[in-house]
Coordinates of C-alpha atoms and ligand atoms in Angstrom, one line a residue:
M1 CA -6.3 6.7 -13.8
C2 CA -7.2 9.8 -12.7
G3 CA -6.3 12.1 -10.0
I4 CA -8.5 13.3 -6.9
A5 CA -8.4 16.0 -4.4
A6 CA -9.7 17.6 -1.7
I7 CA -8.7 20.6 0.4
V8 CA -10.7 22.0 4.2
S9 CA -9.5 25.4 5.0
H10 CA -10.2 28.8 6.4
T11 CA -9.7 30.7 3.3
P12 CA -10.9 29.9 -0.2
V13 CA -9.9 26.6 -2.0
N14 CA -10.3 27.6 -5.9
Q15 CA -7.1 28.7 -6.7
E16 CA -5.4 25.7 -4.2
L17 CA -7.5 23.0 -6.1
Y18 CA -6.5 24.3 -9.3
D19 CA -2.8 24.1 -8.4
A20 CA -3.4 20.5 -7.3
L21 CA -4.7 19.4 -10.3
T22 CA -1.7 20.8 -12.4
V23 CA 0.0 18.7 -10.4
L24 CA -1.7 16.0 -11.0
Q25 CA -2.2 16.6 -14.5
H26 CA -0.1 13.5 -15.6
R27 CA -3.0 10.9 -13.8
G28 CA -5.4 12.3 -16.4
Q29 CA -5.7 14.9 -19.2
D30 CA -9.0 14.5 -20.8
A31 CA -10.8 16.2 -18.3
A32 CA -11.1 18.5 -15.0
G33 CA -13.0 19.4 -12.6
I34 CA -13.8 21.7 -9.4
V35 CA -16.9 21.9 -6.8
T36 CA -16.4 24.3 -3.7
C37 CA -19.1 24.8 -1.3
E38 CA -19.5 28.7 0.4
N39 CA -22.4 28.5 2.6
G40 CA -24.4 25.0 2.0
R41 CA -24.3 26.1 -1.7
L42 CA -22.2 24.3 -4.3
H43 CA -20.7 25.6 -6.9
L44 CA -19.2 22.9 -9.7
R45 CA -17.3 23.8 -12.8
K46 CA -16.4 20.4 -15.3
D47 CA -15.4 20.3 -18.8
N48 CA -13.2 18.0 -21.2
G49 CA -9.7 19.4 -21.2
L50 CA -6.6 20.0 -19.5
T51 CA -6.7 21.8 -15.9
R52 CA -5.2 25.1 -17.8
D53 CA -8.3 24.7 -20.6
V54 CA -11.5 24.0 -18.2
F55 CA -11.1 26.7 -15.7
N56 CA -11.1 30.5 -16.9
E57 CA -11.2 33.5 -14.4
A58 CA -14.7 33.8 -14.5
H59 CA -15.0 30.2 -13.2
M60 CA -12.4 30.5 -10.7
L61 CA -14.0 33.6 -9.1
K62 CA -17.5 31.6 -9.4
L63 CA -15.7 28.9 -7.2
R64 CA -16.4 30.5 -4.0
G65 CA -15.9 28.6 -0.7
N66 CA -13.5 27.5 1.6
M67 CA -13.9 24.0 1.0
G68 CA -13.5 21.5 -2.3
I69 CA -12.9 18.7 -4.1
A70 CA -11.0 18.7 -7.8
H71 CA -10.6 15.5 -10.5
V72 CA -8.7 14.7 -13.4
R73 CA -10.1 11.9 -16.0
Y74 CA -8.7 9.6 -17.8
P75 CA -12.0 7.1 -18.2
T76 CA -12.0 3.4 -18.3
A77 CA -15.4 3.6 -18.3
G78 CA -18.6 4.8 -20.1
C79 CA -17.3 7.6 -22.1
T80 CA -15.0 11.1 -22.8
S81 CA -18.1 12.9 -22.7
S82 CA -17.7 15.7 -20.8
A83 CA -20.8 14.7 -19.2
E84 CA -19.3 12.4 -17.2
A85 CA -16.6 14.8 -16.2
Q86 CA -16.3 14.8 -12.4
P87 CA -16.9 15.9 -9.9
F88 CA -20.6 13.8 -9.6
Y89 CA -23.4 15.8 -7.8
V90 CA -26.5 14.2 -6.1
N91 CA -29.0 16.7 -4.3
S92 CA -29.9 14.3 -2.6
P93 CA -29.2 13.4 0.4
F94 CA -27.7 16.4 1.7
G95 CA -26.2 17.9 -1.5
L96 CA -23.0 15.0 -2.8
T97 CA -20.4 15.5 -4.8
L98 CA -17.4 13.0 -5.8
A99 CA -14.3 12.0 -7.0
H100 CA -13.2 8.8 -8.1
N101 CA -9.9 7.3 -8.7
G102 CA -10.6 3.8 -10.1
N103 CA -13.1 1.7 -11.6
L104 CA -16.0 -1.1 -11.0
T105 CA -15.9 -4.0 -11.6
N106 CA -19.6 -4.7 -10.5
T107 CA -21.0 -1.5 -12.1
E108 CA -23.5 -3.2 -14.3
E109 CA -25.4 -5.6 -11.6
L110 CA -24.9 -2.2 -9.1
K111 CA -26.6 0.0 -11.7
E112 CA -29.5 -2.4 -12.1
A113 CA -29.8 -2.7 -8.0
L114 CA -29.8 1.1 -7.9
F115 CA -33.1 1.4 -10.2
V116 CA -34.8 -1.4 -8.7
Q117 CA -34.5 -1.1 -5.4
D118 CA -33.2 2.2 -4.4
Q119 CA -34.7 4.1 -7.1
R120 CA -32.1 6.0 -8.4
H121 CA -31.5 7.1 -11.8
I122 CA -28.5 7.0 -13.4
N123 CA -27.6 9.6 -15.8
T124 CA -24.7 8.0 -17.3
D125 CA -22.4 5.2 -18.2
S126 CA -20.2 6.8 -15.6
D127 CA -19.4 3.9 -13.0
S128 CA -18.2 6.7 -10.9
E129 CA -22.4 7.8 -11.0
V130 CA -22.7 4.6 -9.7
L131 CA -20.6 4.9 -7.0
L132 CA -22.1 8.1 -6.3
N133 CA -25.4 7.0 -6.2
V134 CA -24.6 3.9 -3.5
F135 CA -23.0 6.0 -1.1
A136 CA -26.3 8.2 -1.5
H137 CA -28.5 6.0 -0.8
E138 CA -26.7 4.2 2.3
L139 CA -26.7 7.5 3.5
Q140 CA -30.3 8.1 3.0
S141 CA -31.4 4.8 4.2
L142 CA -29.6 5.7 7.5
G143 CA -33.0 8.0 7.9
K144 CA -31.2 10.9 9.7
L145 CA -32.1 15.0 9.1
H146 CA -28.6 15.9 11.3
L147 CA -26.0 13.9 10.3
T148 CA -22.9 12.7 12.3
V149 CA -19.5 12.1 11.5
N150 CA -20.3 8.4 12.7
D151 CA -23.6 8.1 10.0
V152 CA -20.9 8.7 6.8
F153 CA -18.1 6.1 8.2
Q154 CA -21.4 3.9 8.5
A155 CA -22.2 4.9 4.8
V156 CA -19.0 4.0 3.6
S157 CA -19.1 0.4 5.6
G158 CA -22.4 0.1 3.4
V159 CA -20.2 1.1 0.4
H160 CA -17.5 -1.4 1.1
R161 CA -20.4 -4.1 1.1
R162 CA -21.9 -3.5 -2.0
C163 CA -18.9 -2.3 -4.2
R164 CA -16.2 -4.7 -5.8
G165 CA -13.1 -2.9 -7.8
A166 CA -10.6 0.1 -6.6
Y167 CA -11.4 3.3 -5.8
A168 CA -9.8 5.5 -4.2
V169 CA -12.6 8.6 -3.5
V170 CA -13.2 12.0 -2.3
V171 CA -16.9 13.3 -1.3
M172 CA -18.2 16.6 -0.6
I173 CA -21.3 17.1 2.0
A174 CA -22.5 20.2 1.8
G175 CA -22.4 22.1 5.1
F176 CA -20.5 19.3 6.4
G177 CA -17.6 18.4 5.6
I178 CA -15.4 16.2 3.2
L179 CA -14.7 12.4 3.4
G180 CA -11.9 10.7 1.7
F181 CA -11.6 6.4 1.7
R182 CA -10.1 3.5 -0.3
D183 CA -11.5 0.1 -1.1
P184 CA -11.0 -2.6 1.1
H185 CA -7.6 -4.0 -1.2
G186 CA -6.5 -0.2 -1.1
I187 CA -5.4 -0.2 -5.2
R188 CA -5.4 3.1 -6.1
P189 CA -2.9 5.8 -4.3
V190 CA -4.5 8.4 -1.6
V191 CA -3.2 10.6 1.2
F192 CA -4.2 12.9 3.3
G193 CA -2.1 15.8 5.2
E194 CA -2.1 19.0 7.4
R195 CA -1.4 22.3 7.4
Q196 CA -1.1 24.6 10.5
T197 CA -2.6 28.3 10.3
D198 CA -3.5 30.7 12.9
A199 CA -7.1 30.7 12.9
G200 CA -6.1 26.9 12.7
P201 CA -5.1 23.8 11.1
E202 CA -6.1 22.8 7.6
F203 CA -6.4 19.3 5.5
M204 CA -5.9 18.0 1.8
I205 CA -6.5 15.2 0.8
A206 CA -4.8 13.4 -2.8
S207 CA -3.7 10.6 -5.2
E208 CA -0.4 11.8 -4.7
S209 CA 2.0 13.5 -2.1
V210 CA 3.4 15.3 -4.6
A211 CA 0.1 17.7 -4.8
L212 CA 0.4 18.1 -0.9
N213 CA 4.2 19.0 -0.8
V214 CA 3.6 21.7 -3.6
L215 CA 0.6 23.2 -1.8
G216 CA 2.7 23.5 1.7
F217 CA 0.6 20.4 3.2
K218 CA 2.1 17.9 5.5
L219 CA 2.0 14.2 4.6
I220 CA 0.4 12.3 7.3
R221 CA 0.2 9.1 5.9
D222 CA -1.9 6.8 3.4
I223 CA -5.5 6.2 3.7
A224 CA -5.5 2.7 5.2
P225 CA -7.1 0.1 2.4
G226 CA -11.1 0.1 4.1
E227 CA -10.1 3.0 5.7
A228 CA -12.3 6.9 5.7
V229 CA -11.5 9.8 6.9
F230 CA -13.6 12.5 7.6
I231 CA -12.6 16.0 8.1
E232 CA -15.5 18.7 9.3
E233 CA -16.1 21.9 7.6
S234 CA -14.5 23.8 10.8
G235 CA -11.7 21.5 10.3
K236 CA -12.0 18.5 12.7
L237 CA -10.1 15.1 11.5
H238 CA -11.8 12.3 12.1
T239 CA -11.0 8.6 11.0
Q240 CA -12.3 4.8 11.0
Q241 CA -11.6 1.9 9.8
C242 CA -14.2 1.3 7.8
S243 CA -14.0 -2.7 6.2
D244 CA -13.4 -6.2 8.6
T245 CA -11.7 -7.7 5.4
I246 CA -8.8 -6.2 4.3
D247 CA -6.5 -7.7 1.6
H248 CA -3.4 -4.6 1.1
C249 CA -2.7 -4.9 -2.9
P250 CA -1.1 -1.6 -4.0
C251 CA -1.2 -1.4 -8.2
I252 CA 2.1 -2.1 -9.4
F253 CA 2.1 -0.4 -11.7
E254 CA 2.0 3.3 -10.2
Y255 CA 5.1 2.3 -9.6
V256 CA 6.0 1.3 -13.2
Y257 CA 4.8 4.0 -15.0
F258 CA 1.5 6.3 -13.5
A259 CA 2.8 8.1 -10.5
R260 CA 5.0 11.1 -10.2
P261 CA 8.2 9.7 -9.3
D262 CA 8.9 12.1 -6.5
S263 CA 5.8 11.4 -4.9
I264 CA 5.4 8.4 -2.1
I265 CA 2.6 6.1 -1.8
D266 CA 1.9 3.8 0.7
N267 CA 5.5 5.0 2.5
I268 CA 7.1 3.8 -1.1
S269 CA 9.3 6.3 -2.8
V270 CA 8.4 6.4 -6.8
Y271 CA 11.8 7.1 -7.6
K272 CA 13.8 4.9 -5.3
A273 CA 11.4 2.0 -6.7
R274 CA 12.7 2.9 -10.4
L275 CA 16.0 3.0 -9.5
R276 CA 16.0 -0.1 -8.3
M277 CA 14.3 -1.3 -10.8
G278 CA 16.8 -0.3 -13.4
T279 CA 19.2 -2.2 -10.6
K280 CA 17.1 -5.1 -11.1
L281 CA 17.1 -5.2 -15.2
A282 CA 21.1 -4.5 -15.3
E283 CA 21.8 -7.7 -13.2
K284 CA 19.5 -9.3 -15.3
V285 CA 21.9 -8.4 -18.2
Q286 CA 25.0 -8.9 -16.6
R287 CA 23.8 -12.2 -15.7
E288 CA 22.0 -13.0 -19.0
W289 CA 24.4 -11.3 -21.5
P290 CA 27.6 -10.8 -20.2
D291 CA 29.5 -10.7 -23.3
N292 CA 27.5 -7.7 -24.4
D293 CA 28.2 -5.3 -26.7
I294 CA 25.9 -2.1 -25.7
D295 CA 27.6 1.0 -26.1
V296 CA 25.0 3.6 -24.7
V297 CA 22.1 3.7 -22.5
I298 CA 19.5 6.1 -24.4
P299 CA 16.0 6.5 -22.3
I300 CA 12.7 7.2 -23.6
P301 CA 11.5 9.9 -21.9
D302 CA 9.7 11.4 -19.3
T303 CA 9.4 8.0 -17.3
S304 CA 11.9 5.4 -18.0
R305 CA 14.4 8.2 -17.2
T306 CA 15.3 7.4 -13.2
A307 CA 15.9 3.2 -14.5
A308 CA 17.9 3.7 -17.2
L309 CA 20.4 6.0 -15.6
Q310 CA 20.6 3.2 -13.0
M311 CA 20.9 0.6 -15.8
A312 CA 23.7 2.9 -17.0
N313 CA 25.5 3.1 -13.7
I314 CA 25.4 -0.4 -12.9
L315 CA 26.2 -1.6 -16.5
G316 CA 29.0 0.9 -16.3
V317 CA 27.8 2.0 -19.7
K318 CA 27.4 5.9 -21.2
F319 CA 24.2 7.6 -20.1
R320 CA 22.9 9.3 -23.0
E321 CA 19.9 11.4 -23.3
G322 CA 19.6 10.2 -27.5
F323 CA 15.6 11.6 -27.9
M324 CA 14.4 15.2 -26.4
K325 CA 10.7 15.6 -25.1
N326 CA 8.5 18.2 -27.0
R327 CA 7.2 19.6 -23.1
Y328 CA 4.3 21.0 -24.5
I329 CA 3.0 17.0 -25.4
G330 CA 1.1 14.9 -23.0
R331 CA 1.7 11.5 -22.2
T332 CA 0.8 9.3 -24.9
F333 CA -0.2 6.3 -23.2
I334 CA -3.3 7.9 -22.0
M335 CA -4.5 8.9 -24.9
P336 CA -7.8 8.1 -25.8
G337 CA -7.3 6.3 -29.7
Q338 CA -4.7 4.8 -31.3
K339 CA -4.2 6.6 -34.1
M340 CA -4.3 10.1 -31.8
R341 CA -1.1 8.4 -29.6
E342 CA 0.8 7.0 -32.6
K343 CA 0.9 10.5 -33.7
S344 CA 1.2 11.9 -30.6
V345 CA 4.6 9.8 -30.7
R346 CA 6.5 11.7 -33.0
Q347 CA 5.5 14.6 -32.0
K348 CA 6.9 13.9 -28.9
L349 CA 10.0 12.2 -29.3
N350 CA 12.6 13.4 -31.7
A351 CA 16.3 11.9 -32.1
I352 CA 19.5 13.9 -31.4
D353 CA 21.8 11.5 -34.6
L354 CA 25.0 12.0 -32.8
E355 CA 24.3 10.3 -30.0
F356 CA 22.9 7.4 -32.2
D357 CA 25.5 7.4 -35.4
G358 CA 27.4 4.1 -35.7
K359 CA 26.2 2.9 -32.0
N360 CA 25.0 -0.4 -30.8
V361 CA 22.2 1.4 -28.4
L362 CA 20.0 0.1 -25.1
L363 CA 17.1 1.8 -25.3
V364 CA 15.3 2.4 -22.1
D365 CA 11.6 2.5 -21.1
D366 CA 9.0 1.7 -18.3
S367 CA 7.1 -0.5 -19.9
I368 CA 5.8 -1.4 -23.6
V369 CA 2.0 -1.6 -23.5
R370 CA 0.5 -1.4 -27.0
G371 CA 4.2 -1.1 -28.4
T372 CA 2.9 2.2 -30.1
T373 CA 6.1 4.1 -28.2
S374 CA 9.2 1.0 -29.0
A375 CA 7.9 0.4 -32.4
Q376 CA 8.2 4.2 -33.4
I377 CA 11.7 4.7 -31.4
I378 CA 13.2 1.8 -32.2
Q379 CA 12.7 2.5 -36.2
M380 CA 14.0 6.5 -35.5
A381 CA 17.3 5.2 -33.3
R382 CA 17.6 3.8 -36.9
D383 CA 16.9 7.2 -39.2
A384 CA 19.7 8.3 -36.8
G385 CA 22.3 5.5 -37.7
A386 CA 22.0 3.2 -35.2
K387 CA 24.2 -0.1 -35.4
K388 CA 22.2 -2.3 -33.4
V389 CA 18.9 -1.5 -31.2
Y390 CA 18.4 -3.2 -27.9
F391 CA 15.3 -2.7 -25.7
A392 CA 14.8 -3.0 -22.1
S393 CA 11.3 -2.6 -20.4
A394 CA 11.8 -2.4 -16.9
A395 CA 7.8 -3.4 -16.4
P396 CA 7.4 -7.5 -17.3
P397 CA 5.4 -8.4 -20.4
V398 CA 1.9 -6.1 -19.9
R399 CA 0.0 -9.4 -21.1
Y400 CA -3.4 -9.5 -19.6
P401 CA -6.2 -6.4 -19.6
N402 CA -6.7 -4.3 -16.4
V403 CA -10.0 -3.6 -14.5
Y404 CA -8.7 -1.6 -11.8
G405 CA -8.4 1.6 -13.5
I406 CA -6.2 1.7 -15.7
D407 CA -7.4 1.9 -19.3
M408 CA -6.3 -1.2 -21.5
P409 CA -9.5 -3.3 -21.6
A410 CA -8.4 -5.4 -24.7
A411 CA -6.2 -8.3 -24.3
H412 CA -6.0 -8.2 -28.2
E413 CA -4.4 -4.7 -28.3
L414 CA -1.3 -5.2 -26.1
I415 CA 1.6 -6.3 -28.0
A416 CA 2.7 -9.2 -25.6
H417 CA -0.3 -10.8 -25.5
D418 CA -0.5 -14.4 -27.1
R419 CA 3.4 -13.2 -27.7
T420 CA 6.8 -14.6 -26.5
E421 CA 9.4 -12.6 -26.2
Q422 CA 11.1 -13.1 -29.4
D423 CA 7.7 -12.5 -31.2
V424 CA 7.3 -8.9 -29.0
C425 CA 11.5 -8.1 -30.1
Q426 CA 10.2 -9.2 -34.0
E427 CA 6.9 -7.1 -33.7
I428 CA 8.6 -3.8 -32.8
G429 CA 11.6 -4.0 -35.2
A430 CA 14.4 -4.9 -32.3
D431 CA 17.9 -6.7 -32.1
R432 CA 17.4 -8.0 -28.8
I433 CA 14.6 -7.2 -25.2
I434 CA 14.7 -7.4 -21.9
Y435 CA 11.8 -7.2 -20.2
Q436 CA 11.8 -7.1 -16.4
D437 CA 11.3 -10.5 -14.4
L438 CA 8.0 -10.2 -11.8
D439 CA 9.3 -11.4 -8.7
D440 CA 12.3 -8.5 -9.8
L441 CA 9.6 -6.2 -10.1
I442 CA 7.8 -7.1 -7.0
E443 CA 11.0 -7.0 -4.9
A444 CA 12.0 -3.6 -6.8
V445 CA 8.9 -1.9 -5.2
R446 CA 8.3 -3.9 -2.3
R447 CA 11.6 -3.7 -0.8
G448 CA 10.5 0.1 0.1
N449 CA 7.6 -1.3 2.4
P450 CA 8.2 -4.9 3.5
E451 CA 5.3 -4.8 5.5
I452 CA 3.2 -4.8 1.6
Q453 CA 2.4 -8.9 1.5
H454 CA 1.2 -8.3 -2.3
F455 CA 0.3 -5.8 -5.1
D456 CA -1.8 -6.1 -7.8
T457 CA 0.3 -7.6 -10.9
S458 CA -2.7 -8.2 -12.7
C459 CA -1.5 -7.0 -16.3
F460 CA 1.5 -9.0 -15.7
S461 CA -0.2 -12.4 -14.0
N462 CA -3.4 -12.7 -14.6
E463 CA -4.2 -12.9 -11.2
Y464 CA -7.3 -10.6 -10.1
I465 CA -7.1 -10.0 -6.6
T466 CA -10.8 -8.8 -5.9
G467 CA -11.7 -12.4 -7.6
D468 CA -14.6 -11.8 -9.0
I469 CA -12.8 -11.1 -12.4
D470 CA -14.3 -13.9 -15.1
S471 CA -13.7 -14.5 -18.8
V472 CA -17.1 -13.6 -18.9
Y473 CA -16.7 -10.3 -18.0
L474 CA -13.4 -9.8 -19.8
E475 CA -15.5 -10.6 -22.6
R476 CA -18.0 -8.2 -21.5
I477 CA -15.2 -4.8 -21.6
E478 CA -13.6 -6.2 -24.0
A479 CA -15.9 -6.2 -26.8
L480 CA -17.5 -2.5 -24.9
R481 CA -14.0 -0.7 -24.9
N482 CA -11.3 -1.9 -26.9
D483 CA -10.6 0.7 -29.9
S484 CA -12.5 0.2 -32.5
A485 CA -15.9 -0.1 -30.6
R486 CA -15.1 3.4 -29.1
S487 CA -14.4 5.2 -32.2
E488 CA -17.3 3.9 -33.8
R489 CA -19.8 5.4 -30.9
G490 CA -17.7 8.5 -30.9
S491 CA -17.6 10.8 -28.2
G492 CA -20.6 11.2 -27.0
Q493 CA -22.2 14.5 -28.1
F494 CA -24.8 16.0 -25.4
I495 CA -23.3 17.6 -22.6
V496 CA -25.2 17.8 -19.0
E497 CA -24.9 21.2 -17.7
M498 CA -26.9 21.6 -15.2
Q499 CA -24.6 21.5 -12.3
N500 CA -22.0 24.0 -13.8
C501 CA -21.8 27.5 -13.0
D502 CA -21.0 29.1 -16.1
Ligands
PRP1 O1 3.9 0.6 -25.2 P1 3.1 1.6 -25.3 O2 1.3 1.7 -25.2 O3 3.6 2.6 -26.4 O4 3.0 2.5 -24.0 C1 3.8 2.4 -22.9 C2 4.9 3.6 -23.3 O5 3.7 4.9 -22.8 C3 4.2 5.9 -21.5 O6 4.8 7.0 -22.1 P2 4.1 8.0 -21.9 O7 4.2 8.5 -23.2 O8 2.7 8.0 -21.7 O9 4.5 9.4 -21.0 P3 6.0 9.6 -20.8 O10 6.5 10.4 -21.1 O11 5.5 9.7 -18.9 O12 6.2 8.5 -20.5 C4 5.3 4.6 -21.0 O13 6.4 5.1 -20.3 C5 5.4 4.5 -22.3 O14 7.0 4.9 -22.9
LIG2 N1 -9.1 6.8 -14.3 C1 -9.9 6.3 -13.9 O1 -9.4 6.3 -12.3 C2 -11.3 6.7 -14.2 C3 -12.5 7.1 -13.0 C4 -13.7 6.5 -13.6 N2 -14.1 5.1 -13.9 C5 -14.0 6.9 -15.0 O2 -13.8 6.3 -15.8 O3 -14.3 8.3 -14.8
MG3 MG1 6.7 7.0 -22.2

């Protein structure tokens, strides 16, 4: 899951884009980048690392201009080389830069067509570079020297016709303006907002509304599935629907884990959705295990806190912060490589023995994916003296790969794949496991916006809404992107620095 941001302002945007990236850091910890535009000239800085490590004062001074786009990366395609950090740039036509959240599912076909038919060279294995070149080709084929906003929207329609999968995107056209668009299923989130100034309105596009809040922009709304918004450099906003086939299916995992709880996605408060997940799960415990002997509910920080608190309230048992989180360690699930993830769980979380000693504890997490966290945490709870360790997951068993922007491509790496709930319970060493039912999860999220008819629930249900995912595709990405294949390839040593401004 990556984070994207874009600002069109009347004053320099460098610091605000940097601030936006720090707010969106939970969506990607591997690489960060900003590109700005000043009098038609682009300035780009991107590299591997957290936002605070990628930009120093000298970079910031060079990122001049009143409009720009930015990205934090969590790779789902290609490799972790800094050559694949975003934004990407192509010089023709007009000077385009792009930042993408999501994952294309027909990258290979597009890459081939780009080379053979459109005569475009792709320099990395990133699907986002492919996406940029598709957009560039669609714009170029209009054959215009002076672009209009309608030309830009027409090019987006061309992207929708050719690209499959998930894409929430911002594009900057040098000297012209900034574009935001979302795939016709609206799988990944993206919102836009406005800020009034004496010099006129300013606009921002971002993955999550929390970035707008922090920078003083008022949320206008989500970009609709298939829709595009374009903000001219002068600050004029245009919007247009660019797809005739729309089927809104936002990713339910955003509500479970990815998004910040203080964000509103597709008019649903992530915080409230998590509270409702807690309610539903507690009701399941009451229904299926009325004579339970739970003494205390303990969340596994950070994401599960909201659901766990609500569970304790409904169950009428104590809620205790039994694990303390080291605030300097990031999210473990989105770290590259199982060794690093395993090591980081122990560095990140430490038990307060008093809260466990002699008690029957119900540990609550938002999800169990590879089981990296749960297995270690249960052992820690036992070492701290817990009598019984029960484990509840606010999401159903994750059994199938995600191909829309969450990096879990290999079914065999998922602890619940081909396993019953009882098998998982044994595998992670719990005394009992309670998983959320999928219908309950859907209801918990959907109650915030009943207009949404479907969600992308593929990692729980094996139903892929784009209709183009078959076993051949899944086998191909599993072979390419499973943990051992990636560690054999290494992180990629060559670095394309031709566009960096350092
Ligand atoms: O079963 P696993 O493969 O371990 O994945 C699931 C765990 O990973 C995530 O935590 P993470 O540390 O990424 O972030 P958080 O601090 O936001 O909870 C998630 O909240 C679960 O705790
Ligand atoms: N998590 C994402 O959104 C990743 C974007 C893109 N597929 C990449 O790998 O860089
Ligand atoms: Mg967690």
